Amino acid sequence: MGEMLEAWAGVLDRSWAEIAALSADARNFDRLRVNRIADVWDNNTFPFVGAACARGAGRRENLALQGVRWMADFGATRHAWVLEQAVAAGHPIELPPPMKHPNGPVRDGEGTATPGTMDLTAETIEELAADYAFDTAEVRTLCVQRSEGVLVGEVTIAASRRYQADGGDLAELRIQFEGVDQLRFEQSDRCGVSFDCQAGTTLLRLGDRGVVQGASGTVSNRDVRWSRSKAGRTADAVLPPLQRAKVWEPERGLLEGTACEAAELLRWAMIMVRSSWALSLIHTTPVHEYALAFAGAGTDILAAGRSFRREAAFRRLVNRWRSAGGELLLPLFDQTLKTDPALPDADDPPEPDSQLMVADYTTPSFFDRTNASTFVFASPGTPWGRRRIRVENPQQFAVRVEAFGTTLCAAQQGGLLAVS
């Protein structure tokens, strides 16, 4: 078996193993990391199974080389993750450097200058303040959650433009924070924002009393009319013309019969795991059960692909997945290739000793019409489970960073969180 194909299978096995570890106990559930892992396999499941089923060792390895390179070529973070997972699986590999993604303005597919994502610095804020009125801006969304041992946050603000633009809509800016150590927010105090960016800290003041502070931050300008702004016109003058390069995609092996069914089941399982990102599904998606049912899928697919009786081998594998999934995952197996699998009914409310994992406040915006507030908790049990409190069209929402370090009961009594 080729080195790259073995490594690819190992990365898939590692993916399911990590998802299983992250979902075994709700106190360790990492919504962001689970989503990133599952997202890798959306467009890579069929290429992997196709490579495993190709005829001839040389053909299999060539398809694997193309497939792993393509899977890893989505920025430096994805590239490093693939290499790390291959090493952890016992199959270290070498890949070309990742495609570079510039920090800051770029041209889109139509050649129009777009703002991209920038690090939050004093210079960045000064540039943004020239185009947007922060003193009258309002908070559209706020989400703070646990990820990889720290709190991370995201705030979307809507601000009036200082430049001439058609229409009366507001421009939206999305600010992301790493290492949040200060948080104080109330729905009734969300108008007017200001920034303070210094070495080692990024602070966003919200209204009169609110604040979000992290060790670092970035800003994504979502202003659909940005090309008319001062910064947009400056970028348009200096950015090179759009170079239309042919998009390279890996060659895919032919899949037929039960091998194709296995690939579709595996892809759908990852999509369902990724659906736990949605706050409407985070407490009902059986992430851990999916991870247990598909554990070792990479190794098993390699074995089935090289079997002389391939159709029978894949049929046994699909039946084993079905048996391992039990009644809870039957919708996936019964409805895949037809409709979206159904999910279990909503869980019970969180217990008083529950621990806060996610706090989310969302109002209607240009991109999303949701108007709801959500708290997600790790709730005691064997094992601990995910529970949530969600209020549509809330009249009150408040959260402080201390709520993440205590129980639901203590947080409510201490005024650290509230929603109604």
CSV table of N, CA and C in Angstrom, one decimal, residues 101-214:
chain,number,residue,atom,x,y,z
A,101,HIS,N,-2.8,33.0,1.3
A,101,HIS,CA,-4.0,33.8,1.3
A,101,HIS,C,-3.6,35.2,1.9
A,102,PRO,N,-3.6,36.2,1.1
A,102,PRO,CA,-3.2,37.5,1.6
A,102,PRO,C,-4.0,38.1,2.7
A,103,ASN,N,-3.4,38.8,3.6
A,103,ASN,CA,-4.1,39.5,4.7
A,103,ASN,C,-4.4,40.9,4.3
A,104,GLY,N,-5.7,41.2,4.1
A,104,GLY,CA,-6.0,42.5,3.7
A,104,GLY,C,-6.8,42.5,2.3
A,105,PRO,N,-6.9,43.6,1.7
A,105,PRO,CA,-7.7,43.7,0.5
A,105,PRO,C,-7.2,42.8,-0.7
A,106,VAL,N,-8.2,42.3,-1.4
A,106,VAL,CA,-7.9,41.4,-2.6
A,106,VAL,C,-9.0,41.8,-3.6
A,107,ARG,N,-8.8,41.2,-4.8
A,107,ARG,CA,-9.8,41.3,-5.9
A,107,ARG,C,-10.7,40.1,-5.9
A,108,ASP,N,-12.0,40.2,-6.0
A,108,ASP,CA,-12.9,39.1,-6.1
A,108,ASP,C,-12.9,38.5,-7.5
A,109,GLY,N,-13.7,37.5,-7.8
A,109,GLY,CA,-13.8,36.9,-9.1
A,109,GLY,C,-14.2,37.8,-10.2
A,110,GLU,N,-14.8,39.0,-9.8
A,110,GLU,CA,-15.2,39.9,-10.9
A,110,GLU,C,-14.2,41.0,-11.0
A,111,GLY,N,-13.1,41.0,-10.2
A,111,GLY,CA,-12.1,42.0,-10.3
A,111,GLY,C,-12.3,43.2,-9.5
A,112,THR,N,-13.4,43.2,-8.6
A,112,THR,CA,-13.7,44.3,-7.7
A,112,THR,C,-12.8,44.2,-6.5
A,113,ALA,N,-12.3,45.3,-6.0
A,113,ALA,CA,-11.5,45.3,-4.7
A,113,ALA,C,-12.4,45.0,-3.6
A,114,THR,N,-12.0,44.0,-2.7
A,114,THR,CA,-12.8,43.6,-1.5
A,114,THR,C,-11.9,43.7,-0.3
A,115,PRO,N,-12.4,43.9,0.9
A,115,PRO,CA,-11.6,44.2,2.0
A,115,PRO,C,-10.8,43.1,2.6
A,116,GLY,N,-11.3,41.9,2.6
A,116,GLY,CA,-10.6,40.7,3.2
A,116,GLY,C,-10.7,40.8,4.7
A,117,THR,N,-9.7,40.2,5.3
A,117,THR,CA,-9.6,40.1,6.8
A,117,THR,C,-8.3,40.8,7.2
A,118,MET,N,-8.3,41.6,8.3
A,118,MET,CA,-7.1,42.3,8.7
A,118,MET,C,-6.9,42.1,10.2
A,119,ASP,N,-5.7,42.1,10.7
A,119,ASP,CA,-5.4,42.1,12.1
A,119,ASP,C,-5.9,43.4,12.7
A,120,LEU,N,-6.4,43.3,13.9
A,120,LEU,CA,-6.9,44.5,14.6
A,120,LEU,C,-5.7,45.2,15.2
A,121,THR,N,-5.3,46.4,14.7
A,121,THR,CA,-4.2,47.2,15.2
A,121,THR,C,-4.7,48.6,15.3
A,122,ALA,N,-4.0,49.5,15.9
A,122,ALA,CA,-4.3,50.9,16.0
A,122,ALA,C,-4.5,51.5,14.6
A,123,GLU,N,-3.6,51.1,13.7
A,123,GLU,CA,-3.6,51.6,12.3
A,123,GLU,C,-4.9,51.1,11.6
A,124,THR,N,-5.3,49.8,11.8
A,124,THR,CA,-6.5,49.3,11.2
A,124,THR,C,-7.7,50.1,11.6
A,125,ILE,N,-7.8,50.3,13.0
A,125,ILE,CA,-8.9,51.0,13.5
A,125,ILE,C,-9.0,52.5,13.0
A,126,GLU,N,-7.9,53.1,12.9
A,126,GLU,CA,-7.9,54.5,12.3
A,126,GLU,C,-8.4,54.5,10.9
A,127,GLU,N,-8.0,53.5,10.1
A,127,GLU,CA,-8.5,53.4,8.7
A,127,GLU,C,-10.0,53.2,8.7
A,128,LEU,N,-10.5,52.3,9.5
A,128,LEU,CA,-11.9,52.0,9.5
A,128,LEU,C,-12.7,53.2,10.0
A,129,ALA,N,-12.2,53.9,11.0
A,129,ALA,CA,-12.9,55.1,11.6
A,129,ALA,C,-13.1,56.2,10.5
A,130,ALA,N,-12.2,56.2,9.5
A,130,ALA,CA,-12.3,57.2,8.5
A,130,ALA,C,-13.5,56.9,7.6
A,131,ASP,N,-14.0,55.7,7.5
A,131,ASP,CA,-15.1,55.3,6.7
A,131,ASP,C,-16.4,55.0,7.4
A,132,TYR,N,-16.3,54.7,8.7
A,132,TYR,CA,-17.5,54.3,9.4
A,132,TYR,C,-17.7,55.1,10.8
A,133,ALA,N,-19.0,55.3,11.1
A,133,ALA,CA,-19.3,56.1,12.3
A,133,ALA,C,-19.4,55.1,13.5
A,134,PHE,N,-18.4,54.9,14.2
A,134,PHE,CA,-18.4,53.9,15.4
A,134,PHE,C,-19.2,54.5,16.5
A,135,ASP,N,-19.3,55.8,16.7
A,135,ASP,CA,-20.0,56.3,17.8
A,135,ASP,C,-21.5,56.0,17.8
A,136,THR,N,-22.1,55.8,16.6
A,136,THR,CA,-23.5,55.4,16.6
A,136,THR,C,-23.7,54.0,16.1
A,137,ALA,N,-22.6,53.2,16.0
A,137,ALA,CA,-22.7,51.8,15.6
A,137,ALA,C,-23.5,51.0,16.7
A,138,GLU,N,-24.1,49.9,16.3
A,138,GLU,CA,-24.8,49.0,17.2
A,138,GLU,C,-24.3,47.5,17.0
A,139,VAL,N,-24.4,46.8,18.1
A,139,VAL,CA,-24.1,45.4,18.1
A,139,VAL,C,-25.2,44.6,17.4
A,140,ARG,N,-24.9,43.8,16.4
A,140,ARG,CA,-25.8,43.0,15.7
A,140,ARG,C,-25.7,41.5,16.3
A,141,THR,N,-24.5,41.0,16.5
A,141,THR,CA,-24.4,39.7,17.0
A,141,THR,C,-23.2,39.7,18.0
A,142,LEU,N,-23.3,38.8,19.0
A,142,LEU,CA,-22.2,38.5,19.9
A,142,LEU,C,-22.2,37.1,20.2
A,143,CYS,N,-21.0,36.4,20.1
A,143,CYS,CA,-20.9,35.0,20.5
A,143,CYS,C,-19.6,34.8,21.2
A,144,VAL,N,-19.6,34.2,22.4
A,144,VAL,CA,-18.4,33.8,23.1
A,144,VAL,C,-18.5,32.4,23.5
A,145,GLN,N,-17.4,31.6,23.3
A,145,GLN,CA,-17.5,30.2,23.5
A,145,GLN,C,-16.1,29.6,23.9
A,146,ARG,N,-16.1,28.4,24.5
A,146,ARG,CA,-14.9,27.7,24.8
A,146,ARG,C,-14.4,27.0,23.5
A,147,SER,N,-13.0,27.1,23.3
A,147,SER,CA,-12.4,26.4,22.2
A,147,SER,C,-10.9,26.2,22.5
A,148,GLU,N,-10.5,25.0,22.5
A,148,GLU,CA,-9.0,24.7,22.7
A,148,GLU,C,-8.5,25.3,24.0
A,149,GLY,N,-9.3,25.2,25.1
A,149,GLY,CA,-8.8,25.6,26.4
A,149,GLY,C,-8.9,27.1,26.7
A,150,VAL,N,-9.4,27.9,25.8
A,150,VAL,CA,-9.6,29.4,26.0
A,150,VAL,C,-11.0,29.8,25.6
A,151,LEU,N,-11.3,31.0,25.9
A,151,LEU,CA,-12.6,31.6,25.3
A,151,LEU,C,-12.2,32.4,24.1
A,152,VAL,N,-13.1,32.2,23.1
A,152,VAL,CA,-12.9,33.0,21.8
A,152,VAL,C,-14.3,33.7,21.6
A,153,GLY,N,-14.2,34.8,20.9
A,153,GLY,CA,-15.4,35.6,20.8
A,153,GLY,C,-15.5,36.2,19.4
A,154,GLU,N,-16.7,36.5,19.0
A,154,GLU,CA,-17.0,37.2,17.7
A,154,GLU,C,-18.2,38.2,17.9
A,155,VAL,N,-17.9,39.4,17.4
A,155,VAL,CA,-18.9,40.5,17.5
A,155,VAL,C,-19.1,41.1,16.1
A,156,THR,N,-20.4,41.2,15.7
A,156,THR,CA,-20.7,41.9,14.5
A,156,THR,C,-21.3,43.2,14.8
A,157,ILE,N,-20.8,44.3,14.3
A,157,ILE,CA,-21.4,45.6,14.5
A,157,ILE,C,-21.9,46.2,13.2
A,158,ALA,N,-22.9,47.0,13.2
A,158,ALA,CA,-23.5,47.7,12.1
A,158,ALA,C,-23.2,49.2,12.2
A,159,ALA,N,-22.6,49.8,11.2
A,159,ALA,CA,-22.2,51.2,11.4
A,159,ALA,C,-22.6,52.0,10.1
A,160,SER,N,-23.0,53.2,10.3
A,160,SER,CA,-23.3,54.1,9.2
A,160,SER,C,-22.0,54.4,8.4
A,161,ARG,N,-22.1,54.6,7.1
A,161,ARG,CA,-20.9,54.9,6.3
A,161,ARG,C,-20.7,56.5,6.3
A,162,ARG,N,-19.4,56.8,6.3
A,162,ARG,CA,-19.0,58.2,6.2
A,162,ARG,C,-18.9,58.6,4.8
A,163,TYR,N,-18.9,57.7,3.9
A,163,TYR,CA,-18.7,58.0,2.4
A,163,TYR,C,-20.1,57.9,1.7
A,164,GLN,N,-20.2,58.4,0.5
A,164,GLN,CA,-21.4,58.4,-0.2
A,164,GLN,C,-21.7,57.0,-0.8
A,165,ALA,N,-22.9,56.5,-0.5
A,165,ALA,CA,-23.2,55.2,-1.1
A,165,ALA,C,-24.7,55.1,-1.2
A,166,ASP,N,-25.2,54.4,-2.2
A,166,ASP,CA,-26.6,54.2,-2.5
A,166,ASP,C,-27.2,53.4,-1.4
A,167,GLY,N,-28.5,53.6,-1.1
A,167,GLY,CA,-29.2,52.8,-0.1
A,167,GLY,C,-29.0,53.2,1.3
A,168,GLY,N,-29.9,52.9,2.2
A,168,GLY,CA,-29.8,53.3,3.6
A,168,GLY,C,-29.4,52.2,4.5
A,169,ASP,N,-28.9,51.1,4.0
A,169,ASP,CA,-28.5,50.0,4.9
A,169,ASP,C,-27.2,50.4,5.6
A,170,LEU,N,-26.9,49.7,6.7
A,170,LEU,CA,-25.7,49.9,7.4
A,170,LEU,C,-24.6,48.9,7.0
A,171,ALA,N,-23.4,49.3,7.2
A,171,ALA,CA,-22.2,48.4,6.9
A,171,ALA,C,-22.0,47.5,8.1
A,172,GLU,N,-21.6,46.2,7.8
A,172,GLU,CA,-21.3,45.3,8.9
A,172,GLU,C,-19.9,44.9,9.0
A,173,LEU,N,-19.3,45.0,10.2
A,173,LEU,CA,-18.0,44.6,10.4
A,173,LEU,C,-18.0,43.4,11.4
A,174,ARG,N,-17.2,42.4,11.2
A,174,ARG,CA,-17.2,41.2,12.1
A,174,ARG,C,-15.8,41.2,12.8
A,175,ILE,N,-15.8,41.3,14.1
A,175,ILE,CA,-14.6,41.3,14.9
A,175,ILE,C,-14.4,40.0,15.6
A,176,GLN,N,-13.3,39.3,15.5
A,176,GLN,CA,-13.0,38.0,16.1
A,176,GLN,C,-11.9,38.2,17.2
A,177,PHE,N,-12.1,37.6,18.3
A,177,PHE,CA,-11.1,37.7,19.4
A,177,PHE,C,-10.6,36.3,19.8
A,178,GLU,N,-9.3,36.2,20.1
A,178,GLU,CA,-8.7,35.0,20.7
A,178,GLU,C,-8.4,35.3,22.1
A,179,GLY,N,-8.5,34.4,23.0
A,179,GLY,CA,-8.2,34.5,24.4
A,179,GLY,C,-9.0,35.6,25.1
A,180,VAL,N,-10.3,35.5,25.1
A,180,VAL,CA,-11.1,36.5,25.7
A,180,VAL,C,-11.0,36.4,27.3
A,181,ASP,N,-10.6,37.5,27.9
A,181,ASP,CA,-10.5,37.5,29.4
A,181,ASP,C,-11.4,38.6,30.0
A,182,GLN,N,-12.1,39.4,29.2
A,182,GLN,CA,-13.1,40.3,29.7
A,182,GLN,C,-14.3,40.3,28.8
A,183,LEU,N,-15.5,40.2,29.5
A,183,LEU,CA,-16.8,40.2,28.7
A,183,LEU,C,-17.8,40.7,29.6
A,184,ARG,N,-18.5,41.7,29.1
A,184,ARG,CA,-19.7,42.3,29.8
A,184,ARG,C,-20.6,42.9,28.7
A,185,PHE,N,-21.8,42.3,28.6
A,185,PHE,CA,-22.7,42.8,27.5
A,185,PHE,C,-24.1,42.7,28.0
A,186,GLU,N,-24.9,43.7,27.7
A,186,GLU,CA,-26.3,43.7,27.9
A,186,GLU,C,-27.0,44.2,26.7
A,187,GLN,N,-28.1,43.5,26.4
A,187,GLN,CA,-28.9,43.9,25.2
A,187,GLN,C,-29.3,45.3,25.2
A,188,SER,N,-29.6,45.9,26.3
A,188,SER,CA,-30.1,47.3,26.4
A,188,SER,C,-29.0,48.3,26.3
A,189,ASP,N,-27.8,47.8,26.2
A,189,ASP,CA,-26.6,48.8,26.2
A,189,ASP,C,-25.7,48.3,25.0
A,190,ARG,N,-26.2,48.5,23.8
A,190,ARG,CA,-25.4,48.0,22.6
A,190,ARG,C,-25.2,49.0,21.5
A,191,CYS,N,-25.4,50.3,21.8
A,191,CYS,CA,-25.2,51.3,20.8
A,191,CYS,C,-24.0,52.1,21.1
A,192,GLY,N,-23.1,52.3,20.1
A,192,GLY,CA,-21.9,53.0,20.2
A,192,GLY,C,-20.8,52.1,20.6
A,193,VAL,N,-19.7,52.1,19.8
A,193,VAL,CA,-18.5,51.2,20.1
A,193,VAL,C,-17.3,52.0,19.9
A,194,SER,N,-16.2,51.5,20.6
A,194,SER,CA,-14.9,52.1,20.4
A,194,SER,C,-13.8,51.0,20.6
A,195,PHE,N,-12.6,51.2,20.1
A,195,PHE,CA,-11.6,50.2,20.2
A,195,PHE,C,-10.4,50.8,20.9
A,196,ASP,N,-9.6,49.8,21.5
A,196,ASP,CA,-8.3,50.1,22.1
A,196,ASP,C,-7.4,49.0,21.8
A,197,CYS,N,-6.5,49.1,20.9
A,197,CYS,CA,-5.6,48.0,20.5
A,197,CYS,C,-4.2,48.3,20.9
A,198,GLN,N,-3.7,47.5,21.8
A,198,GLN,CA,-2.3,47.7,22.3
A,198,GLN,C,-1.6,46.3,22.2
A,199,ALA,N,-0.3,46.3,22.5
A,199,ALA,CA,0.5,45.1,22.4
A,199,ALA,C,-0.1,44.1,23.4
A,200,GLY,N,-0.5,42.9,22.9
A,200,GLY,CA,-1.0,41.9,23.8
A,200,GLY,C,-2.5,41.9,24.2
A,201,THR,N,-3.2,43.0,23.8
A,201,THR,CA,-4.6,43.1,24.1
A,201,THR,C,-5.4,43.8,23.0
A,202,THR,N,-6.6,43.4,22.8
A,202,THR,CA,-7.5,44.0,21.8
A,202,THR,C,-8.8,44.2,22.5
A,203,LEU,N,-9.2,45.5,22.7
A,203,LEU,CA,-10.4,45.8,23.5
A,203,LEU,C,-11.5,46.5,22.7
A,204,LEU,N,-12.7,46.0,22.8
A,204,LEU,CA,-13.9,46.6,22.1
A,204,LEU,C,-14.9,47.0,23.2
A,205,ARG,N,-15.1,48.3,23.3
A,205,ARG,CA,-16.1,48.8,24.2
A,205,ARG,C,-17.5,48.9,23.5
A,206,LEU,N,-18.5,48.4,24.2
A,206,LEU,CA,-19.9,48.3,23.7
A,206,LEU,C,-20.8,49.1,24.5
A,207,GLY,N,-21.4,50.2,23.9
A,207,GLY,CA,-22.3,51.0,24.7
A,207,GLY,C,-21.6,51.8,25.8
A,208,ASP,N,-22.3,52.0,26.9
A,208,ASP,CA,-21.7,52.7,28.1
A,208,ASP,C,-20.9,51.8,29.0
A,209,ARG,N,-21.3,50.5,29.1
A,209,ARG,CA,-20.7,49.7,30.1
A,209,ARG,C,-20.1,48.4,29.6
A,210,GLY,N,-20.5,48.0,28.3
A,210,GLY,CA,-20.1,46.7,27.8
A,210,GLY,C,-18.6,46.7,27.3
A,211,VAL,N,-18.0,45.5,27.3
A,211,VAL,CA,-16.7,45.3,26.8
A,211,VAL,C,-16.4,43.9,26.4
A,212,VAL,N,-15.6,43.7,25.4
A,212,VAL,CA,-15.0,42.4,25.1
A,212,VAL,C,-13.5,42.7,24.9
A,213,GLN,N,-12.7,41.9,25.6
A,213,GLN,CA,-11.2,42.0,25.4
A,213,GLN,C,-10.6,40.7,25.2
A,214,GLY,N,-9.7,40.6,24.3
A,214,GLY,CA,-9.0,39.4,24.0
A,214,GLY,C,-7.5,39.7,23.8
